[in-house]
């Protein structure tokens, strides 16, 4: 009992000191110089798209893969799809629902993932949001037919406020979701549950310095979902969007960077190591995130935890990987841990790459008031009121933005 009390006290104190240590004072953010997205390793200035696409973009992609998110081992993973359930009378007759089991196999090892898809009924070509969920497919809806995700402990409908299914379907969009734990169980010492064993990774010791971990695995999952969706006749192949919240917002950005089949990318409150600049000392920092979430990034990244200014990139260069495709970054006013201003400034800096495509950028944009939209060219930003979350306000913005930018 005494030991338990000490442990609880220790957790409380370390939680408090951790929160206190984070800087929330704009005056104490410090000076920083961002790496120039348009300067090649050889010191040449990039001033046209061809040079960007042929030389500089691949340089940055390699840095992000080698240093931050890592890459999954190059092994031949086979995927099989099995439709477990289907109905054309979902959501009060408005939607088609399909639940598909994915089996990933290699070298005699198999793992499964469960996908839930809702599609507006009767629409011939639907754009689609691909978006992993935190608490299991059944947590996103009260729909009794939705099968519980294998690793979820959550109740049906428990997180439905984050999933504006009615709105999405009414707007003519399909939505596809899966529990992120199916790919990589987001706790220490659970490597066996996710897909890593399919890649021959069974223990912590199997991770090489550049081997991808959870963010890599979740992003890989988004692309596998897309493989499947692209086989469906009624999915609009040119209008597939990847969207994610928080750690899954970091994931959506990395998925969109790697997989150009995603025509649009949405980062909802992705914060540190997502959209926010790492060199700004505000809210969560690289030393904090690498300490608290050692399973998210490749091992090389940890060597930069205490020398962030030496990182050969900053997060604006991740955003630039999406160019010229539509990109939406959203923050929340009370989500200071995710550094809303750092997310905005990052987008502004990424605009230099969008400009190579003749697109309007954020060059003259001011940090907006709460609830105001800043949309320029193919980039969008808002900071809604409230806390770290996904709300109808956010979904409405993503749908309107997609309607405008993808058509
Ligand atoms: C923590 C973490 C963030 C992350 C968030 C989430 O707050 O520090 O980096 O985005 O969890 O995923 O909810």
Coordinates of C-alpha atoms and ligand atoms in Angstrom, one line a residue:
X1 CA 0.0 0.0 0.0
X2 CA 2.8 2.4 1.0
X3 CA 4.6 1.6 -2.2
X4 CA 1.4 2.3 -4.3
X5 CA 1.0 5.7 -2.5
X6 CA 4.6 6.7 -3.2
X7 CA 4.2 5.7 -6.8
X8 CA 1.0 7.8 -7.2
X9 CA 2.7 10.7 -5.5
X10 CA 5.7 10.4 -7.8
X11 CA 3.4 10.2 -10.9
X12 CA 1.6 13.4 -9.8
X13 CA 4.8 15.3 -9.0
X14 CA 6.5 14.3 -12.2
X15 CA 3.3 15.2 -14.2
X16 CA 3.2 18.6 -12.6
X17 CA 6.9 19.4 -13.0
X18 CA 6.7 18.2 -16.6
X19 CA 3.8 20.5 -17.3
X20 CA 5.6 23.4 -15.5
X21 CA 8.7 22.8 -17.5
X22 CA 7.0 23.4 -20.8
X23 CA 7.2 27.0 -21.9
X24 CA 4.0 28.9 -22.7
X25 CA 5.5 32.4 -22.9
X26 CA 5.9 33.7 -26.4
X27 CA 8.7 36.0 -25.2
X28 CA 10.7 32.9 -24.1
X29 CA 10.4 31.0 -27.4
X30 CA 14.0 31.9 -28.2
X31 CA 15.9 32.6 -31.4
X32 CA 16.0 30.0 -34.1
X33 CA 17.0 29.7 -37.7
X34 CA 15.0 27.3 -39.9
X35 CA 16.7 25.1 -42.4
X36 CA 16.0 26.4 -45.9
X37 CA 13.6 24.0 -47.7
X38 CA 14.8 25.4 -51.0
X39 CA 18.6 24.9 -50.5
X40 CA 20.0 21.6 -51.7
X41 CA 22.7 19.6 -49.9
X42 CA 25.1 21.0 -52.5
X43 CA 24.2 24.6 -51.7
X44 CA 22.1 25.2 -54.8
X45 CA 19.0 27.3 -54.6
X46 CA 15.8 25.6 -55.8
X47 CA 13.8 28.0 -58.0
X48 CA 11.6 25.7 -60.1
X49 CA 9.4 22.7 -59.6
X50 CA 11.5 20.4 -61.6
X51 CA 14.5 20.9 -59.4
X52 CA 12.3 20.6 -56.4
X53 CA 10.8 17.3 -57.5
X54 CA 14.0 15.8 -58.8
X55 CA 16.6 17.0 -56.3
X56 CA 15.4 18.7 -53.2
X57 CA 12.2 16.8 -52.4
X58 CA 13.9 13.4 -52.4
X59 CA 16.7 14.8 -50.2
X60 CA 14.2 15.9 -47.6
X61 CA 12.2 12.7 -47.8
X62 CA 15.3 10.8 -47.1
X63 CA 16.2 12.9 -44.1
X64 CA 12.7 12.6 -42.6
X65 CA 12.8 8.8 -43.1
X66 CA 16.4 8.3 -41.9
X67 CA 16.3 10.6 -38.9
X68 CA 12.7 11.0 -37.7
X69 CA 10.0 8.6 -38.7
X70 CA 12.2 5.7 -39.9
X71 CA 11.4 3.2 -42.6
X72 CA 9.8 -0.3 -42.3
X73 CA 12.0 -3.2 -43.4
X74 CA 11.8 -4.0 -47.1
X75 CA 10.1 -7.4 -47.0
X76 CA 7.3 -8.7 -49.2
X77 CA 4.2 -8.3 -47.1
X78 CA 1.1 -9.9 -48.7
X79 CA -2.3 -8.5 -47.9
X80 CA -5.6 -10.3 -48.2
X81 CA -9.0 -8.7 -47.8
X82 CA -12.1 -10.4 -46.5
X83 CA -15.5 -8.6 -46.3
X84 CA -16.9 -9.6 -42.9
X85 CA -20.1 -7.5 -43.1
X86 CA -21.9 -5.3 -45.6
X87 CA -25.2 -3.5 -45.7
X88 CA -26.7 -0.9 -48.0
X89 CA -29.1 0.2 -45.3
X90 CA -26.7 1.8 -42.8
X91 CA -27.2 5.2 -41.1
X92 CA -30.9 5.1 -41.5
X93 CA -30.7 4.0 -45.2
X94 CA -28.3 6.8 -46.1
X95 CA -25.2 4.8 -46.4
X96 CA -23.5 1.6 -47.4
X97 CA -21.4 0.1 -44.6
X98 CA -18.6 -2.4 -45.2
X99 CA -16.3 -4.0 -42.7
X100 CA -13.3 -5.6 -44.1
X101 CA -10.6 -7.7 -42.4
X102 CA -7.1 -7.2 -43.7
X103 CA -4.6 -10.0 -43.2
X104 CA -1.0 -9.0 -43.6
X105 CA 1.5 -12.0 -44.0
X106 CA 5.1 -12.6 -44.4
X107 CA 7.3 -15.5 -43.6
X108 CA 4.5 -17.4 -41.9
X109 CA 3.5 -14.5 -39.6
X110 CA 0.0 -13.0 -39.9
X111 CA -1.6 -10.0 -38.4
X112 CA -5.1 -8.5 -39.0
X113 CA -6.6 -5.1 -39.2
X114 CA -10.3 -4.3 -39.3
X115 CA -11.5 -1.5 -41.6
X116 CA -14.9 0.2 -41.3
X117 CA -16.1 2.1 -44.3
X118 CA -19.3 4.1 -44.8
X119 CA -20.2 5.3 -48.2
X120 CA -23.0 7.6 -49.3
X121 CA -25.6 5.5 -50.9
X122 CA -26.3 5.9 -54.6
X123 CA -23.3 8.2 -55.3
X124 CA -21.2 6.9 -58.2
X125 CA -17.9 8.5 -57.3
X126 CA -17.3 9.3 -53.7
X127 CA -14.3 11.3 -52.4
X128 CA -13.1 9.6 -49.2
X129 CA -11.5 10.5 -45.9
X130 CA -9.1 7.8 -44.6
X131 CA -8.7 8.4 -40.9
X132 CA -7.4 6.1 -38.2
X133 CA -9.2 6.1 -34.9
X134 CA -7.9 6.0 -31.3
X135 CA -10.4 3.8 -29.5
X136 CA -11.6 1.2 -31.9
X137 CA -14.1 1.2 -34.7
X138 CA -17.0 0.6 -32.4
X139 CA -16.1 3.7 -30.4
X140 CA -16.7 6.0 -33.4
X141 CA -20.5 5.2 -33.6
X142 CA -23.6 3.9 -31.9
X143 CA -24.2 1.6 -34.9
X144 CA -24.7 -1.8 -33.3
X145 CA -23.5 -3.7 -36.3
X146 CA -20.0 -2.3 -36.1
X147 CA -17.6 -5.0 -35.0
X148 CA -15.4 -4.2 -32.0
X149 CA -11.7 -3.7 -32.8
X150 CA -9.6 -6.5 -31.4
X151 CA -7.4 -4.5 -29.0
X152 CA -9.9 -1.9 -27.9
X153 CA -11.3 -1.7 -24.4
X154 CA -13.7 1.1 -25.2
X155 CA -17.5 1.2 -25.3
X156 CA -19.6 1.6 -28.4
X157 CA -20.0 5.3 -29.3
X158 CA -17.5 6.4 -26.6
X159 CA -15.7 8.8 -29.1
X160 CA -18.5 9.4 -31.6
X161 CA -18.3 13.2 -31.1
X162 CA -15.1 13.0 -33.0
X163 CA -16.7 11.3 -36.0
X164 CA -19.2 13.6 -37.8
X165 CA -20.4 10.6 -40.0
X166 CA -23.7 12.2 -40.8
X167 CA -22.1 15.4 -41.9
X168 CA -19.5 13.6 -43.9
X169 CA -22.0 11.4 -45.7
X170 CA -24.5 14.2 -46.3
X171 CA -21.7 16.1 -48.0
X172 CA -21.2 13.1 -50.3
X173 CA -18.0 11.9 -48.8
X174 CA -17.1 8.3 -47.8
X175 CA -15.1 7.7 -44.6
X176 CA -12.8 4.8 -43.8
X177 CA -11.4 4.2 -40.4
X178 CA -9.4 1.5 -38.4
X179 CA -8.1 1.2 -34.9
X180 CA -4.5 2.3 -34.9
X181 CA -3.6 -0.4 -32.4
X182 CA -4.2 -3.0 -35.1
X183 CA -1.0 -1.7 -36.7
X184 CA 1.1 -0.8 -33.7
X185 CA -0.2 -1.2 -30.1
X186 CA 0.5 2.2 -28.6
X187 CA 2.1 1.1 -25.3
X188 CA 5.5 -0.1 -24.4
X189 CA 6.2 -3.9 -24.6
X190 CA 3.4 -4.7 -27.0
X191 CA 5.4 -5.2 -30.2
X192 CA 3.9 -8.6 -30.7
X193 CA 0.4 -7.3 -31.1
X194 CA 0.8 -5.1 -34.1
X195 CA 2.3 -5.7 -37.5
X196 CA 6.0 -5.4 -36.6
X197 CA 6.5 -9.2 -36.4
X198 CA 5.3 -9.4 -40.0
X199 CA 8.3 -7.2 -40.8
X200 CA 10.6 -9.5 -38.8
X201 CA 10.7 -7.2 -35.8
X202 CA 9.9 -9.0 -32.5
X203 CA 11.7 -7.1 -29.7
X204 CA 13.1 -3.7 -29.1
X205 CA 16.5 -5.0 -30.0
X206 CA 15.4 -5.6 -33.5
X207 CA 15.0 -1.9 -34.3
X208 CA 17.9 -0.5 -36.2
X209 CA 18.7 3.2 -35.9
X210 CA 16.5 4.0 -38.9
X211 CA 13.8 1.4 -38.5
X212 CA 10.3 2.9 -38.4
X213 CA 8.2 2.4 -35.3
X214 CA 4.6 3.3 -34.6
X215 CA 4.1 6.4 -36.7
X216 CA 5.7 4.6 -39.6
X217 CA 3.4 1.6 -39.0
X218 CA 0.2 3.7 -38.7
X219 CA 1.1 5.6 -41.9
X220 CA 1.7 2.3 -43.7
X221 CA -1.8 1.2 -42.6
X222 CA -3.3 4.3 -44.2
X223 CA -1.7 3.4 -47.5
X224 CA -2.9 -0.2 -47.2
X225 CA -6.4 1.1 -46.7
X226 CA -6.0 3.2 -49.8
X227 CA -4.9 0.1 -51.8
X228 CA -8.2 -1.4 -50.9
X229 CA -10.4 1.6 -51.5
X230 CA -8.9 2.2 -54.9
X231 CA -10.3 -1.2 -56.0
X232 CA -13.8 0.0 -55.3
X233 CA -15.8 1.2 -58.3
X234 CA -17.6 4.0 -56.4
X235 CA -14.5 5.6 -54.8
X236 CA -13.1 8.6 -56.6
X237 CA -9.5 7.7 -57.1
X238 CA -8.5 11.3 -57.5
X239 CA -10.1 12.5 -54.3
X240 CA -8.8 10.4 -51.4
X241 CA -7.9 12.4 -48.3
X242 CA -5.9 11.3 -45.3
X243 CA -6.9 12.9 -42.1
X244 CA -5.7 12.4 -38.5
X245 CA -5.8 13.9 -35.1
X246 CA -2.9 14.5 -32.8
X247 CA -0.4 11.6 -32.9
X248 CA -2.5 10.4 -35.8
X249 CA -2.2 13.9 -37.3
X250 CA 1.5 13.4 -37.3
X251 CA 0.8 10.0 -39.0
X252 CA -1.5 11.6 -41.6
X253 CA 1.2 14.0 -42.6
X254 CA 3.8 11.3 -42.9
X255 CA 1.4 9.1 -44.8
X256 CA 0.6 12.0 -47.2
X257 CA 4.2 12.8 -47.6
X258 CA 5.1 9.3 -48.7
X259 CA 2.0 8.4 -50.6
X260 CA 1.1 10.9 -53.4
X261 CA -2.1 9.0 -54.1
X262 CA -3.5 11.0 -51.2
X263 CA -4.9 14.0 -53.0
X264 CA -5.3 16.0 -49.8
X265 CA -3.9 15.9 -46.3
X266 CA -5.4 17.1 -43.0
X267 CA -3.5 17.5 -39.8
X268 CA -5.8 18.1 -36.8
X269 CA -3.9 19.3 -33.7
X270 CA -0.8 17.3 -34.7
X271 CA 1.6 19.5 -32.8
X272 CA 5.2 18.5 -31.9
X273 CA 6.8 16.3 -34.6
X274 CA 3.6 16.9 -36.7
X275 CA 2.9 20.3 -38.1
X276 CA 4.6 22.5 -35.4
X277 CA 8.1 23.8 -35.8
X278 CA 10.5 21.8 -33.5
X279 CA 12.9 24.7 -33.1
X280 CA 10.3 26.8 -31.2
X281 CA 10.5 26.2 -27.5
X282 CA 6.7 26.4 -26.8
X283 CA 4.5 23.6 -25.4
X284 CA 5.7 20.1 -26.2
X285 CA 9.4 19.8 -27.3
X286 CA 11.5 17.1 -29.0
X287 CA 13.2 16.2 -25.7
X288 CA 9.8 15.8 -24.0
X289 CA 8.1 13.8 -26.8
X290 CA 11.1 11.4 -27.3
X291 CA 11.2 10.8 -23.5
X292 CA 7.5 10.2 -23.2
X293 CA 6.9 8.3 -26.4
X294 CA 10.0 6.3 -27.2
X295 CA 8.0 4.0 -29.5
X296 CA 6.9 6.8 -32.0
X297 CA 10.1 7.7 -33.8
X298 CA 13.1 5.8 -35.1
X299 CA 16.1 5.5 -32.7
X300 CA 18.3 8.0 -34.6
X301 CA 15.8 10.8 -33.7
X302 CA 16.6 10.3 -30.0
X303 CA 20.2 11.4 -30.7
X304 CA 18.8 14.9 -31.6
X305 CA 16.6 15.3 -28.5
X306 CA 19.1 17.6 -26.8
X307 CA 20.4 19.3 -30.0
X308 CA 17.3 20.2 -31.8
X309 CA 19.0 23.1 -33.6
X310 CA 21.2 20.6 -35.3
X311 CA 18.3 18.7 -36.9
X312 CA 18.9 18.7 -40.7
X313 CA 15.3 19.7 -41.2
X314 CA 12.3 21.2 -39.4
X315 CA 8.6 20.3 -39.6
X316 CA 7.8 22.9 -42.3
X317 CA 9.7 20.6 -44.6
X318 CA 7.4 17.7 -43.7
X319 CA 4.5 20.0 -44.7
X320 CA 6.3 21.0 -47.9
X321 CA 6.3 17.3 -48.9
X322 CA 2.6 17.6 -49.5
X323 CA 3.0 20.4 -52.1
X324 CA 1.3 21.2 -54.4
X325 CA -1.6 19.1 -53.0
X326 CA -4.2 20.7 -50.7
X327 CA -3.0 20.7 -47.1
X328 CA -5.1 21.7 -44.1
X329 CA -3.5 22.3 -40.7
X330 CA -5.9 22.9 -37.8
X331 CA -5.1 24.0 -34.2
X332 CA -7.2 24.5 -31.1
X333 CA -7.0 27.6 -28.9
X334 CA -6.5 25.7 -25.6
X335 CA -4.2 23.1 -27.1
X336 CA -1.1 25.1 -26.3
X337 CA 0.8 21.9 -25.8
X338 CA 0.6 21.5 -29.6
X339 CA 1.8 25.1 -30.2
X340 CA -0.8 26.5 -32.5
X341 CA 1.4 29.4 -33.6
X342 CA 4.2 27.0 -34.3
X343 CA 1.8 25.1 -36.6
X344 CA 0.8 28.3 -38.4
X345 CA 4.4 29.5 -38.8
X346 CA 5.4 26.1 -40.2
X347 CA 2.7 26.3 -42.8
X348 CA 3.7 29.8 -43.7
X349 CA 7.3 28.6 -44.2
X350 CA 6.1 25.5 -46.3
X351 CA 4.4 28.0 -48.5
X352 CA 7.7 28.8 -50.2
X353 CA 7.5 25.4 -51.9
X354 CA 3.8 25.9 -52.8
X355 CA 4.9 29.1 -54.5
X356 CA 7.1 27.1 -56.9
X357 CA 3.9 25.8 -58.3
X358 CA 2.5 29.3 -58.8
X359 CA 0.1 28.9 -55.9
X360 CA -0.9 31.6 -53.5
X361 CA 0.8 31.2 -50.2
X362 CA 0.7 32.4 -46.6
X363 CA 3.5 34.9 -47.1
X364 CA 1.4 37.9 -46.0
X365 CA -1.0 36.1 -43.7
X366 CA -1.2 37.1 -40.0
X367 CA -1.9 34.6 -37.3
X368 CA -5.7 34.5 -37.3
X369 CA -8.2 35.1 -34.6
X370 CA -9.9 32.2 -33.0
X371 CA -12.5 30.6 -35.3
X372 CA -11.3 32.5 -38.4
X373 CA -10.2 30.6 -41.5
X374 CA -7.0 31.4 -43.4
X375 CA -7.1 29.7 -46.8
X376 CA -4.6 30.7 -49.5
X377 CA -3.9 28.7 -52.6
X378 CA -3.8 25.0 -51.6
X379 CA -3.1 25.6 -47.9
X380 CA -5.7 26.0 -45.1
X381 CA -5.5 26.9 -41.4
X382 CA -7.8 27.6 -38.6
X383 CA -7.6 27.7 -34.8
X384 CA -10.9 26.9 -33.3
X385 CA -11.9 27.6 -29.8
X386 CA -11.7 24.8 -27.2
X387 CA -9.3 22.0 -26.4
X388 CA -7.3 19.3 -28.1
X389 CA -10.1 17.4 -29.9
X390 CA -11.8 16.9 -33.3
X391 CA -15.2 18.6 -33.5
X392 CA -17.9 19.3 -36.1
X393 CA -16.3 22.7 -36.6
X394 CA -13.2 21.0 -37.8
X395 CA -14.9 18.5 -40.1
X396 CA -17.1 21.2 -41.6
X397 CA -13.9 23.1 -42.5
X398 CA -12.2 20.0 -44.1
X399 CA -15.3 19.3 -46.2
X400 CA -15.7 22.8 -47.4
X401 CA -11.9 23.0 -48.1
X402 CA -12.0 19.7 -50.0
X403 CA -15.1 20.9 -52.0
X404 CA -13.2 24.0 -53.0
X405 CA -9.7 22.6 -53.6
X406 CA -10.4 19.1 -55.1
X407 CA -13.0 20.1 -57.6
Ligands
LIG1 C1 0.3 13.6 -26.1 C2 1.5 13.9 -26.9 C3 1.3 14.6 -28.2 C4 0.2 13.9 -29.0 C5 -1.0 13.6 -28.1 C6 -2.1 12.8 -28.8 O1 -0.3 14.8 -25.7 O2 2.4 14.7 -26.1 O3 2.4 14.8 -29.0 O4 -0.1 14.6 -30.2 O5 -0.6 13.0 -26.9 O6 -1.8 12.0 -29.7 O7 -3.2 12.8 -28.3

